[in-house]
Coordinates of C-alpha atoms and ligand atoms in Angstrom, one line a residue:
M1 CA -0.2 0.1 -0.2
N2 CA 1.1 3.5 -0.9
N3 CA 0.3 5.8 1.8
Q4 CA 1.2 9.0 -0.8
R5 CA -1.8 10.0 -2.7
L6 CA -1.2 10.5 -6.6
T7 CA -1.4 14.1 -7.5
I8 CA -2.3 15.4 -10.8
P9 CA 1.4 16.9 -11.5
K10 CA 2.8 13.2 -10.3
L11 CA 0.4 11.6 -12.8
K12 CA 1.7 13.6 -15.9
K13 CA 5.2 12.5 -14.5
M14 CA 4.3 9.5 -14.7
K15 CA 3.5 9.8 -18.5
Q16 CA 6.7 11.5 -19.1
D17 CA 8.7 8.5 -17.4
R18 CA 6.1 6.1 -19.0
I19 CA 5.0 4.3 -15.5
P20 CA 1.7 2.8 -16.5
V21 CA -0.9 4.0 -14.5
T22 CA -3.4 1.6 -12.8
M23 CA -7.1 2.3 -11.9
I24 CA -9.9 0.0 -10.9
T25 CA -13.5 1.0 -10.1
A26 CA -14.8 0.8 -6.4
Y27 CA -18.2 1.4 -4.8
D28 CA -18.0 0.6 -1.4
F29 CA -16.1 0.6 1.5
P30 CA -14.5 -2.8 1.6
S31 CA -14.0 -2.6 -2.6
A32 CA -12.2 0.7 -1.7
K33 CA -10.0 -0.7 1.0
L34 CA -8.9 -3.8 -0.8
A35 CA -8.3 -1.5 -3.7
E36 CA -6.1 0.6 -1.6
E37 CA -4.3 -1.8 0.1
A38 CA -3.3 -3.5 -3.5
G39 CA -1.8 -0.5 -4.2
V40 CA -4.0 1.0 -7.0
D41 CA -2.8 4.4 -8.4
I42 CA -6.6 5.9 -8.6
I43 CA -9.9 4.7 -7.6
L44 CA -13.0 5.1 -9.7
V45 CA -16.4 5.3 -8.3
G46 CA -18.0 4.5 -11.8
D47 CA -21.4 4.6 -12.6
S48 CA -20.5 1.1 -13.9
L49 CA -22.2 0.7 -10.3
G50 CA -25.6 0.9 -12.0
N51 CA -24.6 -2.4 -13.7
V52 CA -22.7 -4.6 -11.3
V53 CA -23.9 -3.2 -7.8
L54 CA -27.6 -1.9 -8.4
G55 CA -28.5 -4.3 -11.1
Y56 CA -29.8 -1.7 -13.9
E57 CA -29.5 -2.7 -17.7
T58 CA -27.5 0.3 -18.2
T59 CA -25.8 3.3 -16.4
V60 CA -28.8 5.5 -17.4
P61 CA -30.8 5.4 -14.3
V62 CA -28.2 6.1 -11.8
T63 CA -28.6 9.7 -10.1
L64 CA -26.2 12.2 -8.3
D65 CA -27.9 10.8 -4.9
D66 CA -26.4 7.3 -6.0
M67 CA -22.8 8.6 -6.9
V68 CA -22.5 10.9 -3.7
Y69 CA -23.5 7.8 -1.3
H70 CA -21.3 5.4 -3.2
S71 CA -18.2 8.1 -3.4
R72 CA -18.6 8.9 0.5
A73 CA -18.6 5.2 1.5
V74 CA -15.3 4.5 -0.9
A75 CA -13.4 7.8 0.5
R76 CA -13.8 6.3 3.9
G77 CA -12.3 3.0 2.7
A78 CA -9.3 4.7 0.6
Q79 CA -8.2 7.7 2.7
H80 CA -5.0 7.5 1.0
T81 CA -5.8 7.2 -3.0
F82 CA -6.9 9.7 -5.4
I83 CA -10.6 8.9 -6.2
V84 CA -12.3 10.3 -9.2
T85 CA -16.3 9.7 -9.1
D86 CA -18.7 10.1 -12.4
L87 CA -21.0 12.4 -12.8
P88 CA -24.0 10.8 -14.0
F89 CA -26.5 10.9 -16.9
L90 CA -27.3 14.5 -17.7
T91 CA -25.8 16.2 -14.5
Y92 CA -23.2 18.2 -16.7
H93 CA -25.3 19.0 -19.8
G94 CA -27.4 22.0 -18.5
S95 CA -26.3 25.5 -17.5
I96 CA -22.8 25.9 -16.0
D97 CA -24.3 26.9 -12.7
Q98 CA -26.0 23.4 -12.3
T99 CA -22.8 21.3 -13.8
L100 CA -20.8 23.1 -11.0
R101 CA -23.6 22.6 -8.3
N102 CA -23.3 18.9 -9.2
A103 CA -19.6 18.9 -9.5
A104 CA -19.6 20.2 -5.9
R105 CA -21.6 17.6 -4.4
I106 CA -19.2 15.0 -5.9
M107 CA -16.6 16.9 -4.2
Q108 CA -17.9 17.8 -1.1
E109 CA -20.3 15.4 0.0
G110 CA -18.5 12.4 -1.8
H111 CA -15.3 13.3 -1.0
A112 CA -13.8 12.7 -4.4
N113 CA -10.7 14.3 -5.6
A114 CA -11.9 14.9 -9.2
V115 CA -14.8 14.1 -11.4
K116 CA -15.3 12.1 -14.7
M117 CA -17.4 13.1 -17.7
E118 CA -18.4 11.3 -20.4
G119 CA -17.9 13.1 -24.2
G120 CA -15.7 14.9 -26.2
A121 CA -15.7 18.5 -28.0
D122 CA -19.7 18.3 -27.3
I123 CA -18.7 18.9 -23.2
C124 CA -15.6 20.9 -23.2
L125 CA -17.7 24.0 -22.0
A126 CA -18.5 22.3 -19.0
V127 CA -14.9 20.6 -18.5
D128 CA -13.6 24.2 -18.7
A129 CA -15.8 25.4 -16.2
C130 CA -15.5 22.7 -13.9
V131 CA -11.6 22.8 -14.1
K132 CA -11.5 26.7 -14.0
A133 CA -13.7 26.2 -10.8
G134 CA -10.7 23.8 -9.1
V135 CA -12.7 20.6 -10.2
P136 CA -9.8 18.1 -12.0
V137 CA -11.6 16.6 -14.8
L138 CA -11.4 13.3 -16.5
G139 CA -12.3 12.7 -19.6
H140 CA -14.0 9.5 -21.0
I141 CA -14.6 8.9 -24.9
G142 CA -14.9 6.2 -27.3
L143 CA -18.0 4.1 -25.8
T144 CA -19.8 6.2 -23.6
P145 CA -22.1 4.0 -21.9
Q146 CA -24.5 6.9 -20.9
S147 CA -25.2 7.5 -24.6
V148 CA -26.2 3.8 -25.1
N149 CA -29.5 4.6 -26.0
R150 CA -28.4 7.2 -28.9
I151 CA -25.6 4.8 -30.2
G152 CA -27.8 1.9 -30.1
G153 CA -25.4 -0.8 -28.2
Y154 CA -21.9 -1.2 -27.0
R155 CA -20.1 -0.8 -30.1
I156 CA -16.0 -0.7 -30.5
Q157 CA -14.8 2.7 -31.3
G158 CA -12.3 4.0 -34.2
K159 CA -12.8 1.3 -36.8
D160 CA -12.6 3.6 -39.5
E161 CA -10.7 6.7 -40.5
Q162 CA -13.1 9.3 -40.0
D163 CA -13.9 7.7 -36.4
A164 CA -10.1 7.7 -35.5
K165 CA -10.2 11.4 -36.8
R166 CA -13.2 12.5 -34.7
L167 CA -11.7 10.5 -31.6
L168 CA -8.6 12.5 -31.9
E169 CA -10.4 15.7 -31.9
D170 CA -12.5 14.6 -29.1
A171 CA -9.4 14.1 -26.9
K172 CA -7.4 17.0 -28.1
A173 CA -10.4 19.3 -26.9
L174 CA -10.6 17.7 -23.6
E175 CA -6.9 18.3 -23.3
R176 CA -7.5 21.7 -24.2
A177 CA -10.4 22.6 -22.1
G178 CA -7.7 21.3 -19.4
A179 CA -9.0 17.7 -18.5
F180 CA -6.2 15.8 -16.3
A181 CA -6.5 12.6 -18.5
V182 CA -8.8 10.8 -20.5
V183 CA -10.3 7.6 -20.3
L184 CA -10.6 5.8 -24.0
E185 CA -13.1 3.0 -23.6
L186 CA -13.5 0.1 -26.2
V187 CA -11.4 2.1 -28.9
T188 CA -9.1 0.0 -31.4
E189 CA -5.8 -0.5 -30.2
Q190 CA -3.9 1.4 -33.3
V191 CA -6.0 4.5 -32.8
A192 CA -5.6 4.8 -29.1
E193 CA -2.1 4.5 -29.2
Y194 CA -1.9 7.2 -31.5
I195 CA -4.4 9.2 -29.4
S196 CA -2.0 8.5 -26.4
R197 CA 1.1 9.6 -28.3
E198 CA -0.7 13.0 -29.4
L199 CA -1.5 13.9 -26.1
T200 CA 0.6 15.3 -23.2
I201 CA -2.2 13.9 -20.8
P202 CA -2.0 10.2 -19.9
T203 CA -5.0 7.8 -21.5
I204 CA -6.1 5.5 -19.4
G205 CA -7.6 2.7 -21.8
I206 CA -10.4 0.1 -21.1
G207 CA -10.9 -2.4 -23.7
A208 CA -8.4 0.0 -25.8
G209 CA -5.5 -2.3 -26.2
R210 CA -1.7 -1.5 -24.9
G211 CA -0.8 1.7 -26.5
C212 CA -2.3 3.6 -23.4
D213 CA -1.1 5.1 -20.7
G214 CA -2.7 3.6 -18.1
Q215 CA -5.2 0.9 -17.8
V216 CA -8.7 0.8 -16.0
L217 CA -11.0 -2.0 -15.3
V218 CA -14.2 -2.5 -13.3
F219 CA -14.1 -4.4 -9.8
H220 CA -16.4 -6.9 -10.0
D221 CA -14.9 -8.2 -13.2
V222 CA -11.5 -8.2 -12.2
V223 CA -12.5 -10.7 -9.1
R224 CA -15.3 -12.0 -10.6
Y225 CA -17.6 -11.0 -8.2
A226 CA -21.1 -12.0 -9.7
S227 CA -20.5 -9.7 -12.6
P228 CA -22.3 -10.2 -15.9
Y229 CA -19.4 -8.8 -17.6
Y230 CA -16.5 -11.0 -16.9
E231 CA -16.4 -12.7 -20.0
K232 CA -15.9 -9.6 -22.3
R233 CA -13.0 -10.1 -24.5
F234 CA -11.2 -7.2 -22.9
V235 CA -11.5 -8.4 -19.5
K236 CA -9.1 -10.4 -17.6
T237 CA -10.1 -12.0 -14.1
Y238 CA -7.6 -12.4 -11.6
A239 CA -9.7 -14.5 -9.0
D240 CA -12.9 -15.9 -8.6
V241 CA -14.2 -14.5 -5.3
G242 CA -17.9 -15.1 -6.6
G243 CA -17.1 -18.8 -6.7
I244 CA -16.0 -18.8 -3.3
I245 CA -18.7 -16.8 -2.0
R246 CA -21.3 -18.8 -3.6
Q247 CA -19.3 -22.1 -2.4
G248 CA -19.4 -20.5 1.5
I249 CA -22.9 -19.8 1.4
S250 CA -23.9 -23.0 -0.1
Q251 CA -22.0 -24.6 3.1
Y252 CA -23.6 -22.4 5.4
V253 CA -27.2 -23.3 3.8
K254 CA -26.3 -27.0 4.2
E255 CA -25.2 -26.8 8.0
V256 CA -28.0 -25.5 9.1
K257 CA -30.3 -27.5 7.4
D258 CA -28.4 -30.6 8.7
R259 CA -28.2 -28.9 12.0
S260 CA -24.1 -29.0 12.0
F261 CA -24.2 -25.1 12.6
P262 CA -24.1 -23.8 15.4
A263 CA -22.3 -26.3 16.9
E264 CA -20.7 -26.6 20.7
D265 CA -18.0 -23.7 19.5
H266 CA -20.6 -21.1 18.6
V267 CA -23.1 -21.2 21.6
F268 CA -23.2 -19.4 24.8
A269 CA -23.6 -21.2 28.0
A270 CA -25.8 -20.1 30.9
A271 CA -24.8 -21.1 34.5
D272 CA -26.2 -24.7 35.4
T273 CA -28.4 -23.3 38.1
V274 CA -30.1 -21.6 35.0
A275 CA -30.9 -24.5 33.3
E276 CA -32.0 -26.3 36.3
S277 CA -34.4 -23.4 37.5
L278 CA -35.7 -23.3 33.9
Y279 CA -36.7 -26.9 33.4
G280 CA -37.1 -27.7 37.1
G281 CA -39.8 -24.8 36.8
G282 CA -41.9 -26.9 34.5
G283 CA -41.7 -24.9 31.3
N284 CA -39.8 -25.6 28.2
H285 CA -38.3 -22.0 27.3
A286 CA -35.2 -23.5 25.9
N287 CA -35.4 -21.2 22.2
E288 CA -36.4 -18.1 24.2
E289 CA -33.7 -18.7 26.4
T290 CA -31.2 -19.1 23.3
A291 CA -32.4 -15.9 21.8
N292 CA -31.9 -13.6 24.9
S293 CA -28.6 -15.3 25.9
G294 CA -26.4 -12.5 24.7
E295 CA -25.9 -9.5 26.5
R296 CA -24.2 -7.8 23.4
G297 CA -25.7 -7.6 19.6
A298 CA -25.1 -10.9 17.8
H299 CA -22.8 -9.2 15.7
T300 CA -20.1 -7.9 17.9
A301 CA -20.5 -10.8 20.6
K302 CA -17.2 -12.7 20.8
Ligands
KIV1 O1 -18.2 3.8 -14.9 C1 -17.2 3.0 -15.1 O2 -16.8 2.1 -14.5 C2 -16.3 3.6 -16.1 C3 -15.1 2.8 -16.6 C4 -15.6 1.6 -17.2 C5 -14.1 3.4 -17.2 O3 -16.6 4.5 -16.9

């Protein structure tokens, strides 16, 4: 674990020194704590939480309140890591005043160090206003999931020359507007590499190949934690946490059913006289006694 939180100047230096940037998503206290302990450079509180945590089909239903709530939990779990939190669907497309108020909530209530916004030249006024107001902005181009209804699916970007040119222009516009880095999602490797060379700010790729300055993946995909997306080509899973959890819960269910849990080691004993007086008194209150025997809550009793 690195106790020195990343800064934007350090991030730029990493690009100059060709040191890859590592970013992973996290959405709550435990995932943030684990990501920090594992030594990631940046934690992204992505609106992908809509898919992998809240069970929505897209990120469109995710609200600003959702992002603030999850960002605050992540900040509690990762106090030494640079945290970027997504501004969700349609929260930076209205007036500049409204955009700044929304970004302020992410920073002040969600305790993030920066915000992320999807879009290129079309959102540069919002990016510029945030940066000038002291809010660091991570851009996000290529496949932009908040626009899935307009795009009509999750398609690879940058397959032809025209698309490659558009992506490069968008990346440059974000750099000019003051973004400190740009996520490239589902972009062909050649185009992502070219953009990475053309920019002075780092690119962080997901499904964008080996030429990016850094990589980002979704927590639930990396550790196979009940994610429906881990089988995607661009994802690599490094652990099967979901399998271990499922196995553990199945064993718990089995042991309760066959009465092997709780066992002797898991119960609290009263003085012998208590049992004698209860049973001596005639009525069988064994179940009541078991339920009330702990002085502390079941979760904290040792
Ligand atoms: O929301 C998210 O997790 C993201 C990453 C996939 C980059 O935007």
